[in-house]
Amino acid sequence: MNSYRSTILLMFTCIWLMVFLTGCWNSKELSAISVVMALGIDAVDDQYEVSLQVVDPSKMSQNSPMERTPTIVFSKRADTIFEAIRKLTTESSRKMYMSHLKFVIFDEKTAKKRNQGAAGLSIP
């Protein structure tokens, strides 16, 4: 009887694990996201200009000849970096996916401004 009970319990546990531990419950389709590869931040007047380089999946096909670069650059200007990125998400038809971000580039003026504000140092 004990063996029968442990077999039933093991089968129930396996079925429970198969149902609740699948890997596809939070997948993101490539047709619904824009993969961001680079982020550039520039200080212009008293605002920040944020540029995002996004991969264009339709130009990444191996079968089609390369007529132009397989990337698109979006750019917006706002008072804060966060606000500029939020404006950029409304410009694109897809959701910006920043998990594959490889480069973050600051111009010299922005780097000095952020460093001075964060550490209280003045850089010559």
Coordinates of C-alpha atoms in Angstrom, one line a residue:
M1 CA 0.0 0.0 0.0
N2 CA 2.9 2.4 0.8
S3 CA 4.5 1.7 -2.6
Y4 CA 1.2 2.5 -4.4
R5 CA 0.8 5.7 -2.4
S6 CA 4.4 6.9 -3.1
T7 CA 4.0 6.1 -6.9
I8 CA 0.8 8.2 -7.0
L9 CA 2.5 11.0 -5.1
L10 CA 5.5 10.9 -7.5
M11 CA 3.3 11.0 -10.6
F12 CA 1.2 13.9 -9.1
T13 CA 4.5 15.8 -8.4
C14 CA 5.8 15.2 -11.9
I15 CA 2.5 16.4 -13.5
W16 CA 2.5 19.4 -11.2
L17 CA 6.1 20.3 -12.2
M18 CA 5.3 19.9 -15.9
V19 CA 2.4 22.2 -15.7
F20 CA 3.9 25.0 -13.6
L21 CA 7.5 25.0 -14.6
T22 CA 7.3 25.3 -18.3
G23 CA 9.6 27.9 -20.0
C24 CA 7.1 29.5 -22.4
W25 CA 4.8 31.4 -20.0
N26 CA 6.6 34.7 -20.4
S27 CA 8.0 34.6 -23.9
K28 CA 8.4 37.8 -26.0
E29 CA 7.8 37.4 -29.8
L30 CA 10.3 39.1 -32.0
S31 CA 7.5 40.8 -34.0
A32 CA 6.4 42.6 -30.8
I33 CA 9.8 44.0 -29.6
S34 CA 12.6 46.2 -30.8
V35 CA 16.0 45.0 -29.6
V36 CA 18.1 47.9 -28.5
M37 CA 21.8 47.5 -29.2
A38 CA 23.2 50.9 -28.2
L39 CA 22.2 54.0 -26.2
G40 CA 23.7 57.4 -26.6
I41 CA 23.1 60.3 -24.2
D42 CA 24.0 63.9 -25.2
A43 CA 23.6 67.2 -23.3
V44 CA 22.0 69.8 -25.5
D45 CA 21.3 73.2 -23.9
D46 CA 19.5 72.3 -20.6
Q47 CA 18.1 69.0 -21.9
Y48 CA 19.2 65.5 -22.7
E49 CA 19.1 64.0 -26.1
V50 CA 18.8 60.2 -26.0
S51 CA 19.4 58.1 -29.1
L52 CA 18.7 54.4 -29.4
Q53 CA 20.1 52.1 -32.0
V54 CA 17.6 49.3 -32.7
V55 CA 18.0 46.2 -34.8
D56 CA 15.6 46.0 -37.8
P57 CA 14.7 42.3 -38.0
S58 CA 13.4 42.5 -41.5
K59 CA 16.9 43.5 -42.8
M60 CA 18.7 40.7 -40.8
S61 CA 17.6 38.0 -43.2
Q62 CA 20.4 36.0 -44.8
N63 CA 18.6 35.6 -48.1
S64 CA 18.0 39.3 -48.9
P65 CA 20.9 41.5 -50.2
M66 CA 22.0 44.3 -47.9
E67 CA 20.6 47.6 -49.3
R68 CA 21.1 49.5 -46.1
T69 CA 22.2 48.9 -42.5
P70 CA 20.1 46.5 -40.4
T71 CA 19.6 49.1 -37.7
I72 CA 17.3 52.1 -37.0
V73 CA 18.2 55.1 -34.8
F74 CA 15.5 56.8 -32.8
S75 CA 16.3 60.1 -31.0
K76 CA 14.3 62.3 -28.6
R77 CA 15.1 65.3 -26.4
A78 CA 13.7 65.9 -22.9
D79 CA 14.5 67.4 -19.5
T80 CA 15.5 64.0 -18.0
I81 CA 17.0 60.9 -19.5
F82 CA 14.1 58.8 -18.2
E83 CA 11.5 61.1 -19.9
A84 CA 13.4 60.9 -23.2
I85 CA 13.4 57.1 -23.1
R86 CA 9.6 57.2 -22.4
K87 CA 9.1 59.5 -25.4
L88 CA 11.1 57.1 -27.5
T89 CA 8.9 54.2 -26.6
T90 CA 5.9 56.0 -28.0
E91 CA 7.7 56.7 -31.3
S92 CA 8.3 53.1 -32.1
S93 CA 5.5 50.7 -33.0
R94 CA 7.2 48.0 -30.9
K95 CA 8.2 47.8 -27.2
M96 CA 11.9 48.7 -26.6
Y97 CA 13.7 45.6 -25.3
M98 CA 16.9 46.8 -23.5
S99 CA 18.2 43.4 -22.3
H100 CA 20.6 43.1 -25.2
L101 CA 22.0 46.6 -24.7
K102 CA 25.8 46.5 -25.5
F103 CA 26.9 50.1 -25.5
V104 CA 26.0 53.2 -23.5
I105 CA 27.8 56.3 -24.8
F106 CA 27.9 59.7 -23.1
D107 CA 29.2 62.8 -24.7
E108 CA 31.9 64.6 -22.7
K109 CA 29.7 67.4 -21.5
T110 CA 27.2 65.0 -20.1
A111 CA 29.9 62.8 -18.4
K112 CA 31.4 65.9 -16.7
K113 CA 28.0 67.2 -15.6
R114 CA 26.9 63.8 -14.2
N115 CA 30.3 63.2 -12.5
Q116 CA 30.3 66.7 -10.9
G117 CA 26.7 66.2 -9.6
A118 CA 27.3 62.7 -8.3
A119 CA 30.6 63.1 -6.6
G120 CA 30.8 66.8 -5.9
L121 CA 34.0 67.1 -7.9
S122 CA 35.0 69.6 -10.5
I123 CA 36.8 68.2 -13.5
P124 CA 39.1 70.6 -15.4

